[in-house]
Amino acid sequence: RDSAANIVVRGRTTQTVLSHNGVPTAVTSPLGCPSFMLNADAAAGAAIAEGWRRLTSRPLEPASMRLALLLPNLWSDSVCGMLFGLFVQYPRSFFVLQQDSDRAIIERARREYRLSHVDPARVLYYYDVEAWRTALLGLDLVVGSRIHGAMMGHYASVPSAVVATDHRILELCAAMHVPHVVAVRQWLSKPAGRGGGSFDLNGFVRHVAPQFDGAKYDLTRATAARVYVRLLESLGVAPSIALKGLARERA
């Protein structure tokens, strides 16, 4: 507290907690997650915004929509009802597992929602970040309750939306301009736990899409990149060419 020149934190909530415990806000930088820097395209916000524009310009037909679904860290009736509803409604959707316990959630959902079978070809797991990104290229939407999975969507310039199930996820979404909600029951047509529910993806997308501002996203990333560059150089660490490119001042 007394010697740190700069402390990178997730968002405003963490910054406020530190301030209440005697850490001046002048030395804390709410930058979100380093995954915010993954996409080396300084204009990624424009590409993601175009994806949101396409989503809101047409009905989201089950036969054509390609979705990556991100399971919550812990079981949630409403979030799991949403995700398994989408899994059943949209046959080109798939789950991306991020930890071993995700398999237990899938098995519980299979029993509770009376699913005869969850196709293993639609349950994917990646050990390599670049392979994960490649699998997301060209998708229509990444949606669920995992912030890192959502940022992988942005790495592939795909629109991402998050159901924030705790304050950590909420402050990260705010810091990195990720469209988000804290509840999804209003788009579930029947209660979770009775067949998984039918989810109104069109209504959900119309609600979250206006949250994304491509220009603001790119400006926030550039500002964060400059802080990272300054911090790394102060520690004698050479920033990557990609990070320096994001930090470059633009007209």
PDB file of C-alpha atoms in Angstrom:
ATOM      1  CA  ARG A   1       0.000   0.000   0.000  1.00  0.00           C
ATOM      2  CA  ASP A   2       2.816   2.379   0.856  1.00  0.00           C
ATOM      3  CA  SER A   3       5.275   1.557  -1.924  1.00  0.00           C
ATOM      4  CA  ALA A   4       3.338   0.442  -5.028  1.00  0.00           C
ATOM      5  CA  ALA A   5       3.493   2.988  -7.852  1.00  0.00           C
ATOM      6  CA  ASN A   6       0.623   1.403  -9.748  1.00  0.00           C
ATOM      7  CA  ILE A   7      -1.811  -1.417  -9.016  1.00  0.00           C
ATOM      8  CA  VAL A   8      -3.834  -2.850 -11.896  1.00  0.00           C
ATOM      9  CA  VAL A   9      -7.307  -3.903 -10.732  1.00  0.00           C
ATOM     10  CA  ARG A  10     -10.329  -5.528 -12.391  1.00  0.00           C
ATOM     11  CA  GLY A  11     -12.690  -2.561 -12.215  1.00  0.00           C
ATOM     12  CA  ARG A  12     -14.298   0.234 -10.218  1.00  0.00           C
ATOM     13  CA  THR A  13     -15.639  -2.062  -7.496  1.00  0.00           C
ATOM     14  CA  THR A  14     -12.177  -3.361  -6.607  1.00  0.00           C
ATOM     15  CA  GLN A  15     -10.766   0.152  -6.863  1.00  0.00           C
ATOM     16  CA  THR A  16     -13.413   1.384  -4.393  1.00  0.00           C
ATOM     17  CA  VAL A  17     -12.726  -1.465  -1.958  1.00  0.00           C
ATOM     18  CA  LEU A  18      -9.005  -0.663  -2.024  1.00  0.00           C
ATOM     19  CA  SER A  19      -9.718   3.027  -1.525  1.00  0.00           C
ATOM     20  CA  HIS A  20     -11.799   2.259   1.570  1.00  0.00           C
ATOM     21  CA  ASN A  21      -8.812   0.294   2.868  1.00  0.00           C
ATOM     22  CA  GLY A  22      -6.357   3.141   2.442  1.00  0.00           C
ATOM     23  CA  VAL A  23      -5.039   2.586  -1.084  1.00  0.00           C
ATOM     24  CA  PRO A  24      -5.289   5.888  -3.022  1.00  0.00           C
ATOM     25  CA  THR A  25      -7.224   5.733  -6.282  1.00  0.00           C
ATOM     26  CA  ALA A  26      -4.305   7.590  -7.897  1.00  0.00           C
ATOM     27  CA  VAL A  27      -2.231   4.393  -7.842  1.00  0.00           C
ATOM     28  CA  THR A  28      -4.950   1.970  -8.983  1.00  0.00           C
ATOM     29  CA  SER A  29      -5.859   1.411 -12.632  1.00  0.00           C
ATOM     30  CA  PRO A  30      -9.177  -0.385 -13.346  1.00  0.00           C
ATOM     31  CA  LEU A  31      -8.205  -2.021 -16.645  1.00  0.00           C
ATOM     32  CA  GLY A  32     -10.331  -5.159 -16.634  1.00  0.00           C
ATOM     33  CA  CYS A  33      -8.587  -8.390 -17.614  1.00  0.00           C
ATOM     34  CA  PRO A  34      -5.380  -8.630 -19.691  1.00  0.00           C
ATOM     35  CA  SER A  35      -7.467 -10.657 -22.176  1.00  0.00           C
ATOM     36  CA  PHE A  36      -8.819  -7.238 -23.234  1.00  0.00           C
ATOM     37  CA  MET A  37      -5.522  -6.914 -25.156  1.00  0.00           C
ATOM     38  CA  LEU A  38      -5.750 -10.233 -27.058  1.00  0.00           C
ATOM     39  CA  ASN A  39      -7.137  -8.834 -30.313  1.00  0.00           C
ATOM     40  CA  ALA A  40      -4.269  -6.965 -32.006  1.00  0.00           C
ATOM     41  CA  ASP A  41      -6.647  -5.070 -34.296  1.00  0.00           C
ATOM     42  CA  ALA A  42      -6.860  -1.517 -32.948  1.00  0.00           C
ATOM     43  CA  ALA A  43     -10.235  -1.184 -34.701  1.00  0.00           C
ATOM     44  CA  ALA A  44     -11.709  -4.419 -33.334  1.00  0.00           C
ATOM     45  CA  GLY A  45     -14.587  -2.452 -31.860  1.00  0.00           C
ATOM     46  CA  ALA A  46     -15.819  -1.526 -35.326  1.00  0.00           C
ATOM     47  CA  ALA A  47     -15.828  -5.185 -36.418  1.00  0.00           C
ATOM     48  CA  ILE A  48     -17.677  -6.292 -33.284  1.00  0.00           C
ATOM     49  CA  ALA A  49     -20.169  -3.438 -33.673  1.00  0.00           C
ATOM     50  CA  GLU A  50     -20.868  -4.585 -37.222  1.00  0.00           C
ATOM     51  CA  GLY A  51     -21.616  -8.039 -35.851  1.00  0.00           C
ATOM     52  CA  TRP A  52     -24.161  -6.554 -33.443  1.00  0.00           C
ATOM     53  CA  ARG A  53     -25.690  -4.553 -36.307  1.00  0.00           C
ATOM     54  CA  ARG A  54     -26.166  -7.758 -38.317  1.00  0.00           C
ATOM     55  CA  LEU A  55     -27.763  -9.517 -35.355  1.00  0.00           C
ATOM     56  CA  THR A  56     -30.319  -6.757 -34.842  1.00  0.00           C
ATOM     57  CA  SER A  57     -31.156  -6.373 -38.521  1.00  0.00           C
ATOM     58  CA  ARG A  58     -32.801  -9.765 -39.025  1.00  0.00           C
ATOM     59  CA  PRO A  59     -34.726 -12.500 -37.213  1.00  0.00           C
ATOM     60  CA  LEU A  60     -32.323 -14.933 -35.543  1.00  0.00           C
ATOM     61  CA  GLU A  61     -33.324 -18.154 -37.270  1.00  0.00           C
ATOM     62  CA  PRO A  62     -32.412 -21.417 -35.507  1.00  0.00           C
ATOM     63  CA  ALA A  63     -31.280 -23.065 -38.732  1.00  0.00           C
ATOM     64  CA  SER A  64     -28.599 -20.474 -39.444  1.00  0.00           C
ATOM     65  CA  MET A  65     -27.455 -19.036 -36.099  1.00  0.00           C
ATOM     66  CA  ARG A  66     -24.072 -20.224 -34.834  1.00  0.00           C
ATOM     67  CA  LEU A  67     -23.610 -19.745 -31.080  1.00  0.00           C
ATOM     68  CA  ALA A  68     -20.878 -20.541 -28.563  1.00  0.00           C
ATOM     69  CA  LEU A  69     -22.389 -21.121 -25.122  1.00  0.00           C
ATOM     70  CA  LEU A  70     -20.484 -20.522 -21.868  1.00  0.00           C
ATOM     71  CA  LEU A  71     -21.649 -22.343 -18.757  1.00  0.00           C
ATOM     72  CA  PRO A  72     -21.723 -20.583 -15.370  1.00  0.00           C
ATOM     73  CA  ASN A  73     -19.041 -21.311 -12.791  1.00  0.00           C
ATOM     74  CA  LEU A  74     -21.761 -22.663 -10.458  1.00  0.00           C
ATOM     75  CA  TRP A  75     -25.214 -24.045 -11.236  1.00  0.00           C
ATOM     76  CA  SER A  76     -27.888 -21.381 -11.808  1.00  0.00           C
ATOM     77  CA  ASP A  77     -31.466 -22.379 -12.612  1.00  0.00           C
ATOM     78  CA  SER A  78     -32.124 -19.372 -14.834  1.00  0.00           C
ATOM     79  CA  VAL A  79     -28.744 -19.224 -16.602  1.00  0.00           C
ATOM     80  CA  CYS A  80     -28.659 -22.971 -17.232  1.00  0.00           C
ATOM     81  CA  GLY A  81     -32.287 -22.846 -18.380  1.00  0.00           C
ATOM     82  CA  MET A  82     -31.293 -20.124 -20.853  1.00  0.00           C
ATOM     83  CA  LEU A  83     -28.201 -21.918 -22.156  1.00  0.00           C
ATOM     84  CA  PHE A  84     -29.775 -25.354 -22.524  1.00  0.00           C
ATOM     85  CA  GLY A  85     -32.846 -23.749 -24.049  1.00  0.00           C
ATOM     86  CA  LEU A  86     -30.570 -22.204 -26.675  1.00  0.00           C
ATOM     87  CA  PHE A  87     -28.705 -25.497 -27.087  1.00  0.00           C
ATOM     88  CA  VAL A  88     -31.963 -27.263 -27.969  1.00  0.00           C
ATOM     89  CA  GLN A  89     -33.456 -24.413 -30.048  1.00  0.00           C
ATOM     90  CA  TYR A  90     -30.311 -23.660 -32.074  1.00  0.00           C
ATOM     91  CA  PRO A  91     -28.805 -26.872 -33.476  1.00  0.00           C
ATOM     92  CA  ARG A  92     -25.633 -25.093 -34.629  1.00  0.00           C
ATOM     93  CA  SER A  93     -24.802 -23.980 -31.094  1.00  0.00           C
ATOM     94  CA  PHE A  94     -22.141 -25.632 -28.936  1.00  0.00           C
ATOM     95  CA  PHE A  95     -20.766 -25.468 -25.408  1.00  0.00           C
ATOM     96  CA  VAL A  96     -17.174 -24.442 -24.735  1.00  0.00           C
ATOM     97  CA  LEU A  97     -15.986 -26.032 -21.490  1.00  0.00           C
ATOM     98  CA  GLN A  98     -13.590 -24.008 -19.342  1.00  0.00           C
ATOM     99  CA  GLN A  99     -13.185 -26.251 -16.287  1.00  0.00           C
ATOM    100  CA  ASP A 100     -13.818 -29.875 -15.320  1.00  0.00           C
ATOM    101  CA  SER A 101     -16.916 -29.019 -13.261  1.00  0.00           C
ATOM    102  CA  ASP A 102     -18.654 -27.862 -16.465  1.00  0.00           C
ATOM    103  CA  ARG A 103     -19.205 -31.539 -17.287  1.00  0.00           C
ATOM    104  CA  ALA A 104     -21.100 -32.012 -14.021  1.00  0.00           C
ATOM    105  CA  ILE A 105     -23.352 -29.072 -14.936  1.00  0.00           C
ATOM    106  CA  ILE A 106     -24.074 -30.649 -18.322  1.00  0.00           C
ATOM    107  CA  GLU A 107     -24.946 -33.974 -16.677  1.00  0.00           C
ATOM    108  CA  ARG A 108     -27.221 -32.277 -14.131  1.00  0.00           C
ATOM    109  CA  ALA A 109     -28.952 -30.340 -16.899  1.00  0.00           C
ATOM    110  CA  ARG A 110     -29.421 -33.512 -18.925  1.00  0.00           C
ATOM    111  CA  ARG A 111     -31.297 -35.057 -15.998  1.00  0.00           C
ATOM    112  CA  GLU A 112     -33.279 -31.990 -14.892  1.00  0.00           C
ATOM    113  CA  TYR A 113     -34.288 -30.944 -18.397  1.00  0.00           C
ATOM    114  CA  ARG A 114     -34.973 -34.549 -19.474  1.00  0.00           C
ATOM    115  CA  LEU A 115     -32.580 -34.424 -22.407  1.00  0.00           C
ATOM    116  CA  SER A 116     -32.138 -37.885 -23.862  1.00  0.00           C
ATOM    117  CA  HIS A 117     -28.695 -37.045 -25.213  1.00  0.00           C
ATOM    118  CA  VAL A 118     -26.159 -34.218 -25.276  1.00  0.00           C
ATOM    119  CA  ASP A 119     -24.158 -34.648 -28.467  1.00  0.00           C
ATOM    120  CA  PRO A 120     -20.447 -34.763 -27.471  1.00  0.00           C
ATOM    121  CA  ALA A 121     -19.583 -33.200 -30.842  1.00  0.00           C
ATOM    122  CA  ARG A 122     -21.307 -30.049 -29.542  1.00  0.00           C
ATOM    123  CA  VAL A 123     -19.326 -29.972 -26.280  1.00  0.00           C
ATOM    124  CA  LEU A 124     -15.863 -28.609 -26.995  1.00  0.00           C
ATOM    125  CA  TYR A 125     -12.727 -27.969 -24.944  1.00  0.00           C
ATOM    126  CA  TYR A 126      -9.573 -26.153 -26.028  1.00  0.00           C
ATOM    127  CA  TYR A 127      -6.067 -26.462 -24.676  1.00  0.00           C
ATOM    128  CA  ASP A 128      -4.697 -23.840 -27.061  1.00  0.00           C
ATOM    129  CA  VAL A 129      -5.863 -20.213 -27.202  1.00  0.00           C
ATOM    130  CA  GLU A 130      -5.311 -19.907 -30.949  1.00  0.00           C
ATOM    131  CA  ALA A 131      -7.289 -23.092 -31.650  1.00  0.00           C
ATOM    132  CA  TRP A 132     -10.103 -21.687 -29.509  1.00  0.00           C
ATOM    133  CA  ARG A 133     -10.056 -18.406 -31.414  1.00  0.00           C
ATOM    134  CA  THR A 134     -10.080 -20.228 -34.754  1.00  0.00           C
ATOM    135  CA  ALA A 135     -13.165 -22.193 -33.705  1.00  0.00           C
ATOM    136  CA  LEU A 136     -14.993 -18.942 -32.934  1.00  0.00           C
ATOM    137  CA  LEU A 137     -14.204 -17.151 -36.203  1.00  0.00           C
ATOM    138  CA  GLY A 138     -17.371 -16.494 -38.170  1.00  0.00           C
ATOM    139  CA  LEU A 139     -19.781 -17.253 -35.325  1.00  0.00           C
ATOM    140  CA  ASP A 140     -22.808 -15.035 -34.808  1.00  0.00           C
ATOM    141  CA  LEU A 141     -22.630 -14.734 -31.018  1.00  0.00           C
ATOM    142  CA  VAL A 142     -20.820 -15.887 -27.883  1.00  0.00           C
ATOM    143  CA  VAL A 143     -23.109 -15.881 -24.836  1.00  0.00           C
ATOM    144  CA  GLY A 144     -22.999 -17.135 -21.254  1.00  0.00           C
ATOM    145  CA  SER A 145     -21.578 -16.430 -17.814  1.00  0.00           C
ATOM    146  CA  ARG A 146     -17.810 -16.629 -18.305  1.00  0.00           C
ATOM    147  CA  ILE A 147     -15.824 -13.454 -18.825  1.00  0.00           C
ATOM    148  CA  HIS A 148     -12.765 -15.123 -20.365  1.00  0.00           C
ATOM    149  CA  GLY A 149     -14.925 -17.010 -22.824  1.00  0.00           C
ATOM    150  CA  ALA A 150     -16.592 -13.722 -23.772  1.00  0.00           C
ATOM    151  CA  MET A 151     -13.202 -12.072 -24.311  1.00  0.00           C
ATOM    152  CA  MET A 152     -12.229 -14.974 -26.574  1.00  0.00           C
ATOM    153  CA  GLY A 153     -15.248 -14.002 -28.649  1.00  0.00           C
ATOM    154  CA  HIS A 154     -13.879 -10.463 -28.870  1.00  0.00           C
ATOM    155  CA  TYR A 155     -10.462 -11.898 -29.768  1.00  0.00           C
ATOM    156  CA  ALA A 156     -12.219 -13.419 -32.803  1.00  0.00           C
ATOM    157  CA  SER A 157     -14.142 -10.126 -33.384  1.00  0.00           C
ATOM    158  CA  VAL A 158     -17.429 -11.874 -32.585  1.00  0.00           C
ATOM    159  CA  PRO A 159     -20.160 -10.172 -30.509  1.00  0.00           C
ATOM    160  CA  SER A 160     -20.228 -11.449 -26.929  1.00  0.00           C
ATOM    161  CA  ALA A 161     -22.829 -11.034 -24.196  1.00  0.00           C
ATOM    162  CA  VAL A 162     -22.496 -12.027 -20.564  1.00  0.00           C
ATOM    163  CA  VAL A 163     -24.938 -12.916 -17.814  1.00  0.00           C
ATOM    164  CA  ALA A 164     -23.052 -11.516 -14.804  1.00  0.00           C
ATOM    165  CA  THR A 165     -23.597 -13.835 -11.852  1.00  0.00           C
ATOM    166  CA  ASP A 166     -21.315 -12.012  -9.385  1.00  0.00           C
ATOM    167  CA  HIS A 167     -19.716  -8.603  -8.789  1.00  0.00           C
ATOM    168  CA  ARG A 168     -16.370  -9.760 -10.196  1.00  0.00           C
ATOM    169  CA  ILE A 169     -17.894 -10.530 -13.589  1.00  0.00           C
ATOM    170  CA  LEU A 170     -20.025  -7.386 -13.440  1.00  0.00           C
ATOM    171  CA  GLU A 171     -17.095  -5.027 -12.888  1.00  0.00           C
ATOM    172  CA  LEU A 172     -15.039  -6.735 -15.587  1.00  0.00           C
ATOM    173  CA  CYS A 173     -17.880  -6.354 -18.089  1.00  0.00           C
ATOM    174  CA  ALA A 174     -18.176  -2.676 -17.213  1.00  0.00           C
ATOM    175  CA  ALA A 175     -14.422  -2.068 -17.462  1.00  0.00           C
ATOM    176  CA  MET A 176     -14.134  -3.774 -20.859  1.00  0.00           C
ATOM    177  CA  HIS A 177     -17.462  -2.644 -22.379  1.00  0.00           C
ATOM    178  CA  VAL A 178     -18.892  -6.137 -22.707  1.00  0.00           C
ATOM    179  CA  PRO A 179     -22.715  -6.109 -23.103  1.00  0.00           C
ATOM    180  CA  HIS A 180     -24.223  -7.796 -20.086  1.00  0.00           C
ATOM    181  CA  VAL A 181     -27.302  -8.439 -17.954  1.00  0.00           C
ATOM    182  CA  VAL A 182     -27.706  -9.669 -14.385  1.00  0.00           C
ATOM    183  CA  ALA A 183     -30.926 -11.651 -14.937  1.00  0.00           C
ATOM    184  CA  VAL A 184     -32.462 -13.535 -17.859  1.00  0.00           C
ATOM    185  CA  ARG A 185     -35.827 -14.784 -16.595  1.00  0.00           C
ATOM    186  CA  GLN A 186     -37.727 -12.184 -18.625  1.00  0.00           C
ATOM    187  CA  TRP A 187     -36.667 -13.963 -21.854  1.00  0.00           C
ATOM    188  CA  LEU A 188     -37.433 -17.495 -20.610  1.00  0.00           C
ATOM    189  CA  SER A 189     -40.910 -18.504 -21.755  1.00  0.00           C
ATOM    190  CA  LYS A 190     -41.313 -21.202 -19.128  1.00  0.00           C
ATOM    191  CA  PRO A 191     -39.503 -21.840 -15.827  1.00  0.00           C
ATOM    192  CA  ALA A 192     -36.070 -23.402 -15.917  1.00  0.00           C
ATOM    193  CA  GLY A 193     -36.184 -26.996 -14.762  1.00  0.00           C
ATOM    194  CA  ARG A 194     -39.186 -27.908 -16.914  1.00  0.00           C
ATOM    195  CA  GLY A 195     -37.560 -28.960 -20.130  1.00  0.00           C
ATOM    196  CA  GLY A 196     -34.903 -26.219 -19.962  1.00  0.00           C
ATOM    197  CA  GLY A 197     -37.240 -23.451 -21.063  1.00  0.00           C
ATOM    198  CA  SER A 198     -37.538 -21.692 -24.412  1.00  0.00           C
ATOM    199  CA  PHE A 199     -35.335 -18.616 -24.636  1.00  0.00           C
ATOM    200  CA  ASP A 200     -36.216 -15.473 -26.621  1.00  0.00           C
ATOM    201  CA  LEU A 201     -32.818 -14.788 -28.183  1.00  0.00           C
ATOM    202  CA  ASN A 202     -34.217 -12.064 -30.441  1.00  0.00           C
ATOM    203  CA  GLY A 203     -35.504 -10.093 -27.457  1.00  0.00           C
ATOM    204  CA  PHE A 204     -32.303 -10.648 -25.509  1.00  0.00           C
ATOM    205  CA  VAL A 205     -30.124  -9.432 -28.388  1.00  0.00           C
ATOM    206  CA  ARG A 206     -32.268  -6.335 -28.914  1.00  0.00           C
ATOM    207  CA  HIS A 207     -31.815  -5.545 -25.218  1.00  0.00           C
ATOM    208  CA  VAL A 208     -28.017  -5.954 -24.976  1.00  0.00           C
ATOM    209  CA  ALA A 209     -26.880  -4.788 -28.431  1.00  0.00           C
ATOM    210  CA  PRO A 210     -27.251  -1.030 -27.697  1.00  0.00           C
ATOM    211  CA  GLN A 211     -24.740  -1.398 -24.851  1.00  0.00           C
ATOM    212  CA  PHE A 212     -21.895  -1.902 -27.314  1.00  0.00           C
ATOM    213  CA  ASP A 213     -20.167   1.224 -28.655  1.00  0.00           C
ATOM    214  CA  GLY A 214     -17.348   0.246 -31.003  1.00  0.00           C
ATOM    215  CA  ALA A 215     -15.562   3.608 -30.881  1.00  0.00           C
ATOM    216  CA  LYS A 216     -15.670   3.698 -27.079  1.00  0.00           C
ATOM    217  CA  TYR A 217     -14.462   0.099 -26.939  1.00  0.00           C
ATOM    218  CA  ASP A 218     -11.438   0.884 -29.112  1.00  0.00           C
ATOM    219  CA  LEU A 219     -10.640   4.069 -27.169  1.00  0.00           C
ATOM    220  CA  THR A 220     -10.822   2.242 -23.824  1.00  0.00           C
ATOM    221  CA  ARG A 221      -8.551  -0.523 -25.115  1.00  0.00           C
ATOM    222  CA  ALA A 222      -6.017   2.016 -26.379  1.00  0.00           C
ATOM    223  CA  THR A 223      -6.008   3.807 -23.028  1.00  0.00           C
ATOM    224  CA  ALA A 224      -5.532   0.522 -21.155  1.00  0.00           C
ATOM    225  CA  ALA A 225      -2.743  -0.515 -23.543  1.00  0.00           C
ATOM    226  CA  ARG A 226      -0.837   2.698 -22.781  1.00  0.00           C
ATOM    227  CA  VAL A 227      -1.016   1.967 -19.069  1.00  0.00           C
ATOM    228  CA  TYR A 228       0.262  -1.583 -19.648  1.00  0.00           C
ATOM    229  CA  VAL A 229       3.120  -0.307 -21.836  1.00  0.00           C
ATOM    230  CA  ARG A 230       4.136   2.291 -19.274  1.00  0.00           C
ATOM    231  CA  LEU A 231       3.949  -0.251 -16.461  1.00  0.00           C
ATOM    232  CA  LEU A 232       5.946  -2.927 -18.282  1.00  0.00           C
ATOM    233  CA  GLU A 233       8.643  -0.485 -19.365  1.00  0.00           C
ATOM    234  CA  SER A 234       8.967   0.821 -15.797  1.00  0.00           C
ATOM    235  CA  LEU A 235       9.725  -2.763 -14.736  1.00  0.00           C
ATOM    236  CA  GLY A 236      12.285  -3.281 -17.504  1.00  0.00           C
ATOM    237  CA  VAL A 237      10.001  -5.593 -19.501  1.00  0.00           C
ATOM    238  CA  ALA A 238       9.698  -4.994 -23.239  1.00  0.00           C
ATOM    239  CA  PRO A 239       6.042  -4.733 -24.333  1.00  0.00           C
ATOM    240  CA  SER A 240       5.002  -6.792 -27.340  1.00  0.00           C
ATOM    241  CA  ILE A 241       4.728  -5.202 -30.762  1.00  0.00           C
ATOM    242  CA  ALA A 242       0.980  -5.919 -30.693  1.00  0.00           C
ATOM    243  CA  LEU A 243       0.538  -4.130 -27.357  1.00  0.00           C
ATOM    244  CA  LYS A 244       2.503  -1.130 -28.574  1.00  0.00           C
ATOM    245  CA  GLY A 245       0.331  -1.073 -31.676  1.00  0.00           C
ATOM    246  CA  LEU A 246      -2.815  -0.899 -29.560  1.00  0.00           C
ATOM    247  CA  ALA A 247      -1.302   1.877 -27.449  1.00  0.00           C
ATOM    248  CA  ARG A 248      -0.314   4.058 -30.420  1.00  0.00           C
ATOM    249  CA  GLU A 249      -2.009   7.458 -30.553  1.00  0.00           C
ATOM    250  CA  ARG A 250      -4.405   7.814 -33.471  1.00  0.00           C
ATOM    251  CA  ALA A 251      -5.953  10.813 -35.133  1.00  0.00           C
TER     252      ALA A 251
END
